[in-house]
Coordinates of C-alpha atoms in Angstrom, one line a residue:
M243 CA 106.7 151.6 89.3
Y244 CA 110.0 151.0 87.6
L245 CA 110.5 147.8 89.5
D246 CA 107.0 146.6 88.6
A247 CA 107.8 147.4 84.9
S248 CA 111.1 145.5 85.2
A249 CA 109.4 142.5 86.8
N250 CA 106.8 142.4 84.0
A251 CA 109.5 142.6 81.4
L252 CA 111.2 139.5 82.9
K253 CA 108.0 137.6 82.3
A254 CA 107.9 138.4 78.6
K255 CA 107.3 135.4 76.3
S256 CA 109.7 136.4 73.6
P257 CA 112.7 138.8 73.2
S258 CA 110.7 141.1 71.0
D259 CA 108.4 141.7 74.0
F260 CA 111.3 142.5 76.3
N261 CA 110.9 146.2 76.9
V262 CA 111.4 147.3 80.5
L263 CA 109.9 150.8 80.0
A264 CA 107.0 149.9 77.8
K265 CA 105.3 153.0 79.2
T266 CA 106.7 156.5 78.9
R267 CA 108.3 158.3 81.9
D268 CA 105.2 160.5 82.3
E269 CA 102.9 157.5 82.3
L270 CA 104.9 155.8 85.0
V271 CA 105.0 158.9 87.2
S272 CA 101.3 159.5 86.7
K273 CA 100.5 155.9 87.6
A274 CA 102.7 156.2 90.7
G275 CA 100.8 159.4 91.7
H276 CA 97.5 157.5 91.2
D277 CA 98.7 154.6 93.3
F278 CA 99.9 156.9 96.1
M279 CA 96.5 158.6 96.2
T280 CA 94.9 155.2 96.6
T281 CA 96.7 154.9 99.9
V282 CA 95.5 158.3 100.9
S283 CA 92.0 157.4 100.0
M284 CA 92.1 154.4 102.4
A285 CA 92.3 156.9 105.3
G286 CA 88.7 157.9 104.6
Q287 CA 87.5 154.4 105.1
H288 CA 84.9 154.6 102.4
P289 CA 84.3 151.3 100.6
N290 CA 84.3 152.9 97.1
S291 CA 87.2 155.2 97.6
L292 CA 90.1 153.4 96.0
H293 CA 90.2 154.8 92.4
V294 CA 88.6 158.2 92.7
L295 CA 90.7 160.8 94.5
Y296 CA 93.7 161.4 92.2
D297 CA 91.6 162.3 89.1
A298 CA 89.1 164.2 91.2
C299 CA 91.9 166.5 92.7
N300 CA 93.3 167.1 89.3
T301 CA 89.9 168.2 87.9
I302 CA 89.0 170.3 90.9
S303 CA 92.3 172.1 90.8
S304 CA 91.7 172.9 87.1
L305 CA 88.4 174.7 87.7
K306 CA 87.8 178.3 88.4
Y307 CA 84.9 179.9 90.2
E308 CA 83.7 183.2 88.8
G309 CA 87.2 183.6 87.2
A310 CA 89.1 183.0 90.5
E311 CA 91.6 180.2 91.1
G312 CA 90.8 177.7 93.8
F313 CA 92.6 177.8 97.2
G314 CA 91.8 175.8 100.2
K315 CA 92.3 172.5 102.0
M316 CA 90.4 169.2 102.1
V317 CA 90.8 166.8 105.0
I318 CA 90.8 163.1 104.0
A319 CA 89.5 161.2 107.1
P320 CA 86.3 159.6 108.3
K321 CA 83.7 161.8 110.0
S322 CA 84.3 160.1 113.3
H323 CA 88.0 160.8 113.4
P324 CA 89.0 162.0 116.9
N325 CA 91.0 165.0 115.5
V326 CA 88.2 166.3 113.4
K327 CA 85.5 168.7 114.7
M328 CA 82.6 169.4 112.3
T329 CA 81.8 173.1 112.1
M330 CA 79.2 173.0 109.3
E331 CA 77.6 169.8 108.1
L332 CA 75.8 169.4 104.8
E333 CA 72.4 167.7 105.0
K334 CA 73.2 166.0 101.7
P335 CA 76.9 165.3 101.1
I336 CA 78.4 166.3 97.8
H337 CA 79.9 163.5 95.7
I338 CA 83.6 164.3 94.9
K339 CA 82.9 163.6 91.2
D340 CA 80.4 166.5 91.2
F341 CA 83.4 168.7 90.4
R342 CA 81.8 172.0 90.0
K343 CA 79.9 171.8 93.2
V344 CA 83.0 170.8 95.0
R345 CA 84.9 173.7 93.5
K346 CA 82.2 176.1 94.5
F347 CA 82.2 174.7 98.1
L348 CA 86.0 175.1 98.2
E349 CA 85.4 178.9 98.3
L350 CA 84.3 178.4 101.9
A351 CA 87.5 176.9 103.0
D352 CA 90.5 178.8 104.5
H353 CA 93.5 178.0 106.7
K354 CA 91.2 177.4 109.7
Q355 CA 88.0 175.9 108.1
L356 CA 88.8 172.9 106.0
I357 CA 86.6 170.7 103.8
L358 CA 86.0 167.2 105.2
S359 CA 85.8 164.3 102.9
D360 CA 86.3 160.5 103.1
S361 CA 87.6 160.7 99.6
V362 CA 84.2 160.0 98.0
L363 CA 81.7 162.3 99.8
I364 CA 82.1 165.9 101.0
Y365 CA 80.5 166.2 104.4
G366 CA 81.0 169.9 105.2
L367 CA 83.5 172.1 106.9
C368 CA 85.7 171.1 109.9
Q369 CA 88.5 172.2 112.1
L370 CA 91.4 170.1 113.3
K371 CA 91.7 169.5 117.1
G372 CA 93.8 167.6 119.6
K373 CA 97.1 165.9 119.2
Y374 CA 97.2 163.7 116.1
N375 CA 98.8 160.3 116.3
Y376 CA 100.7 160.4 113.0
H377 CA 101.8 156.7 113.3
E378 CA 98.3 155.7 112.4
E379 CA 98.4 157.6 109.1
S380 CA 94.7 158.1 109.3
L381 CA 94.4 161.8 108.3
F382 CA 95.8 163.5 105.2
I383 CA 95.2 167.0 103.8
V384 CA 94.9 167.9 100.2
N385 CA 96.0 171.5 99.7
F386 CA 94.8 173.3 96.6
T387 CA 97.6 175.9 96.1
K388 CA 96.8 177.5 92.8
H389 CA 95.4 176.8 89.3
F390 CA 96.3 173.2 88.3
H391 CA 98.4 172.8 91.4
W392 CA 97.8 170.8 94.6
E393 CA 99.7 168.8 97.2
V394 CA 99.2 166.2 99.8
T395 CA 100.5 166.7 103.4
H396 CA 100.6 164.4 106.3
H397 CA 101.5 165.7 109.8
E398 CA 102.6 169.0 108.2
H399 CA 105.0 167.2 105.8
V400 CA 104.4 167.5 102.1
M401 CA 104.2 164.0 100.6
V402 CA 103.7 164.8 97.0
S403 CA 103.1 167.9 94.8
V404 CA 101.1 167.8 91.6
A405 CA 101.3 170.4 88.8
F406 CA 99.2 170.2 85.6
R407 CA 98.3 166.5 86.4
M408 CA 101.9 165.5 86.8
P409 CA 103.1 164.4 90.3
D410 CA 106.5 165.2 91.6
L411 CA 108.1 163.8 94.8
Y412 CA 108.5 166.6 97.2
N413 CA 112.0 168.0 97.8
E414 CA 112.5 170.5 100.6
K415 CA 113.2 173.7 98.8
L416 CA 115.2 175.2 101.7
N417 CA 117.4 172.8 103.6
R418 CA 116.7 172.9 107.3
E419 CA 120.2 172.0 108.3
K420 CA 121.7 174.7 106.1
F421 CA 119.2 177.3 107.4
F422 CA 120.0 176.5 111.1
S423 CA 123.8 176.4 110.4
S424 CA 123.7 179.8 108.6
L425 CA 121.7 181.5 111.3
R426 CA 123.9 180.2 114.1
R427 CA 127.0 181.5 112.3
L428 CA 125.5 184.9 111.5
F429 CA 123.5 185.6 114.7
S430 CA 125.8 184.9 117.6
G431 CA 124.0 183.4 120.6
I432 CA 120.8 182.5 118.9
D433 CA 119.1 179.6 120.6
K434 CA 117.2 176.6 119.3
I435 CA 113.8 178.0 120.3
R436 CA 114.2 181.1 118.1
L437 CA 115.7 179.0 115.3
N438 CA 112.7 176.7 115.3
T439 CA 110.3 179.7 115.3
L440 CA 112.1 181.4 112.5
W441 CA 112.1 178.2 110.5
D442 CA 108.3 177.8 110.9
I443 CA 107.8 181.4 109.9
T444 CA 110.0 180.9 106.8
M445 CA 108.3 177.7 105.8
E446 CA 104.9 179.5 105.9
A447 CA 106.3 182.4 103.9
T448 CA 107.4 180.0 101.2
K449 CA 103.8 179.3 100.4
Q450 CA 103.2 182.9 99.2
K451 CA 102.5 182.3 95.6
H452 CA 103.6 185.8 94.4
G453 CA 106.9 185.5 96.2
T454 CA 108.3 187.6 99.0
I455 CA 111.4 188.5 101.0
L456 CA 112.0 187.9 104.7
A457 CA 114.7 190.2 106.0
I458 CA 116.0 189.0 109.4
S459 CA 118.2 191.6 111.0
S460 CA 119.8 192.2 114.4
K461 CA 119.0 195.9 113.9
A462 CA 115.5 195.5 112.5
D463 CA 114.1 198.3 114.7
E464 CA 116.7 200.8 113.4
E465 CA 116.3 199.7 109.8
A466 CA 112.5 200.2 110.1
V467 CA 113.2 203.8 111.1
R468 CA 115.8 204.4 108.4
L469 CA 113.5 202.9 105.7
S470 CA 110.3 204.4 107.0
S471 CA 109.7 206.4 103.8
Q472 CA 109.8 203.3 101.7
C473 CA 107.8 200.8 103.8
F474 CA 104.9 200.5 106.2
K475 CA 106.5 200.9 109.6
I476 CA 104.4 199.1 112.2
R477 CA 104.3 198.9 116.0
P478 CA 106.5 195.9 116.8
I479 CA 104.5 192.7 116.9
R480 CA 105.5 189.1 117.4
I481 CA 104.4 187.2 114.3
N482 CA 103.4 183.6 113.9
K483 CA 102.3 181.2 111.1
D484 CA 98.7 182.5 111.1
I485 CA 99.6 186.1 110.1
I486 CA 102.6 185.6 107.8
H487 CA 100.5 185.0 104.7
Q488 CA 98.7 188.3 105.2
I489 CA 101.9 190.4 105.8
T490 CA 103.7 188.9 102.8
S491 CA 100.8 189.4 100.4
I492 CA 102.0 192.9 99.3
D493 CA 105.2 193.8 97.4
G494 CA 108.3 194.4 99.5
A495 CA 110.1 192.7 102.2
V496 CA 109.0 191.8 105.8
L497 CA 111.5 193.1 108.3
I498 CA 111.9 191.0 111.4
D499 CA 114.4 190.4 114.2
T500 CA 115.6 187.0 115.5
D501 CA 112.7 187.0 118.0
C502 CA 110.2 187.0 115.1
T503 CA 109.2 190.5 116.0
C504 CA 108.0 192.4 112.9
H505 CA 109.0 196.1 112.6
A506 CA 108.0 196.9 109.0
I507 CA 106.2 195.3 106.0
G508 CA 106.3 196.2 102.3
V509 CA 109.9 197.3 102.6
I510 CA 111.7 198.5 99.5
L511 CA 115.2 197.3 100.1
D512 CA 118.0 199.7 99.1
G513 CA 121.7 199.1 98.4
I514 CA 124.3 199.7 95.8
A515 CA 124.9 197.9 92.5
T516 CA 127.2 194.9 92.9
S517 CA 129.0 192.4 90.8
N518 CA 127.4 189.6 92.8
G519 CA 124.0 190.1 91.3
D520 CA 122.5 187.8 88.7
S521 CA 121.1 189.3 85.5
S522 CA 119.1 186.0 84.9
R523 CA 117.2 186.5 88.1
G524 CA 114.4 188.9 88.9
A525 CA 114.5 192.3 90.7
R526 CA 113.5 190.7 94.0
Y527 CA 116.6 188.5 94.2
N528 CA 119.0 191.3 93.0
S529 CA 117.6 193.9 95.4
A530 CA 118.1 191.4 98.3
V531 CA 121.8 190.9 97.2
R532 CA 122.4 194.6 97.1
Y533 CA 120.8 195.1 100.5
Y534 CA 122.8 192.4 102.1
E535 CA 126.1 193.8 100.7
Y536 CA 125.1 197.2 102.0
M537 CA 124.3 195.9 105.5
E538 CA 127.0 193.2 105.7
H539 CA 129.2 195.2 108.0
K540 CA 126.5 197.2 109.7
A541 CA 124.3 194.5 111.1
Q542 CA 123.9 190.7 111.3
T543 CA 121.5 190.1 108.4
V544 CA 120.0 187.1 106.6
L545 CA 117.5 187.3 103.7
V546 CA 115.2 184.6 102.5
V547 CA 114.1 185.3 99.0
I548 CA 111.0 183.4 97.7
S549 CA 110.6 183.9 93.9
E550 CA 107.4 183.6 92.0
D551 CA 108.8 180.6 90.1
G552 CA 109.3 178.7 93.4
I553 CA 113.0 179.2 93.8
I554 CA 114.1 179.9 97.4
D555 CA 117.4 181.6 98.1
L556 CA 119.2 182.2 101.4
I557 CA 121.4 185.3 101.3
P558 CA 124.3 185.0 102.2
N559 CA 124.7 181.6 100.6
L560 CA 127.3 180.3 103.0
K561 CA 129.4 177.4 102.1
P562 CA 129.1 174.4 104.5
Q563 CA 131.3 174.1 107.5
V564 CA 134.2 171.6 107.5
K565 CA 136.5 170.0 110.0
H566 CA 139.8 171.8 110.0
S567 CA 141.4 168.6 111.2
A568 CA 140.6 167.0 107.8
I569 CA 142.6 169.7 106.0
N570 CA 145.5 169.3 108.4
R571 CA 145.4 165.5 107.9
H572 CA 145.6 165.9 104.1
I573 CA 148.5 168.4 104.4
N574 CA 150.4 165.9 106.7
E575 CA 149.8 163.1 104.1
L576 CA 151.2 165.4 101.4
A577 CA 154.2 166.2 103.5
K578 CA 155.0 162.5 104.1
L579 CA 154.6 161.9 100.3
S580 CA 157.2 164.6 99.6
E581 CA 159.7 162.7 101.8
T582 CA 159.4 159.3 100.0
D583 CA 161.6 158.3 97.1
K584 CA 158.9 156.3 95.4
F585 CA 156.4 158.3 93.4
L586 CA 152.9 157.3 94.5
R587 CA 151.0 159.1 91.7
K588 CA 147.5 158.0 92.6
S589 CA 148.0 159.1 96.2
F590 CA 149.4 162.4 95.0
N591 CA 146.6 163.1 92.6
R592 CA 144.0 162.1 95.2
L593 CA 145.4 164.6 97.7
M594 CA 145.6 167.4 95.1
V595 CA 142.0 166.7 94.1
F596 CA 141.0 167.2 97.7
F597 CA 142.9 170.5 97.9
Q598 CA 141.4 171.8 94.7
E599 CA 137.9 170.9 95.7
N600 CA 138.4 172.5 99.2
D601 CA 140.6 175.4 98.3
F602 CA 138.0 177.9 99.7
Y603 CA 138.8 176.6 103.3
L604 CA 142.6 177.0 103.1
S605 CA 144.4 179.9 104.8
Q606 CA 147.2 181.8 103.2
K607 CA 149.7 179.8 105.2
E608 CA 148.1 176.5 104.2
C609 CA 147.9 177.5 100.5
T610 CA 151.6 178.3 100.5
M611 CA 152.5 175.1 102.3
V612 CA 150.5 172.9 99.8
N613 CA 152.0 174.7 96.8
K614 CA 155.5 174.2 98.2
L615 CA 155.0 170.5 98.9
R616 CA 153.4 170.0 95.5
R617 CA 156.4 171.6 93.7
I618 CA 158.8 169.4 95.7
I619 CA 157.0 166.3 94.7
E620 CA 156.7 167.3 91.0
L621 CA 160.4 168.3 90.8
K622 CA 161.6 165.1 92.5
H623 CA 159.7 162.9 90.1
K624 CA 159.7 165.0 87.0
N625 CA 161.3 162.2 85.0
S626 CA 158.8 159.6 86.1
N627 CA 156.9 157.8 83.3
D628 CA 154.6 155.6 85.2
G629 CA 151.3 157.3 84.2
I630 CA 149.6 160.5 82.9
R631 CA 150.9 163.6 84.5
M632 CA 148.3 166.1 85.7
I633 CA 149.0 169.8 85.9
W634 CA 147.9 171.4 89.2
D635 CA 147.4 175.1 89.6
N636 CA 148.7 177.1 92.6
L637 CA 146.2 177.4 95.4
L638 CA 145.2 180.9 96.4
P639 CA 143.4 182.0 99.6
N640 CA 139.8 183.2 99.4
K641 CA 139.2 186.6 101.0
E642 CA 135.7 185.4 102.2
M643 CA 137.2 182.6 104.2
N644 CA 137.2 182.9 108.0
E645 CA 137.3 180.5 111.0
A646 CA 133.5 180.5 111.2
Y647 CA 133.6 178.0 108.3
Y648 CA 135.3 175.4 110.6
L649 CA 133.2 173.1 112.7
K650 CA 133.9 173.0 116.4
E651 CA 135.8 169.8 117.3

């Protein structure tokens, strides 16, 4: 959209007309959302579908039925699509612009039964079947998540989210790579199959509109017993994406192990007050921080905190892993610099910026070495006047640092 606006501006007849952003930001974003939904509409193969769907979804998401918000999913695809199985067909399809009828019909939809539409007509309820060829881009799902909120998914990937008629390009709220890396470091020996299953469960839990906590523990069974007076302790059961919405719908955490076996729901997490809390965050986040610090040396533990405002936190929030060889290489460069007679100020400052930015990863020995080399260089060239002198603080080791923060090389 910005490029289109820029191109149009270049065609302006006079300088007074040269305004790249003649439209406001919100107008550009809204137009981009409308154009994107035009592409989605084409999947339905209806001849009159091109300019209906975006405004229709906005209106449907704004309507309540008997005071209740609308939840449910609508498939955009032709009736003849090979991955669609009709389970209930209307004798007379509903036009998507008949908003109140569509909103009422949405009450029939759930996570298994979806509304089927070609983006103009609603044909009834359907289920998805078979293996979808996502390269064809022939089937999209509109998911009405809450009042004035909806999103479009394709092959289980969110393409765009819309809130109060304003689209927003989807950003993954929890980084998959960070999730996998953290669990590998905290749960020794965990395999890729379990990681993938835990990721799927976590992603499903993030859809819980009221927020929740997933407590993943190597001693989930023991914790369920210890906390039995402040939770619903259940017979261990392997959970999947189909049940996670139900068990996260009540207050409290869901206690599971790395096999996705659930041992308790509605868990009120305990712990002691800590300086690592955040007064600007809610009780859910701070209780998770307290619980982690209480359990840190008792069991391998990870908590996924989903707040009502959509923020997702992974506790502990581990720093990324780095290559130890990179640190050694920079220390060697600094050592060589300390042996030269010529003061290479830019190289010196570049190295010191690296050490300041990566001070967390330096051991006591490395901090001492860098501090010593820095002082040698500064003393040797204290009378140099070839540029602005920067003052560098002594590096100090971080007590949280350990060798698990180094990548295997």
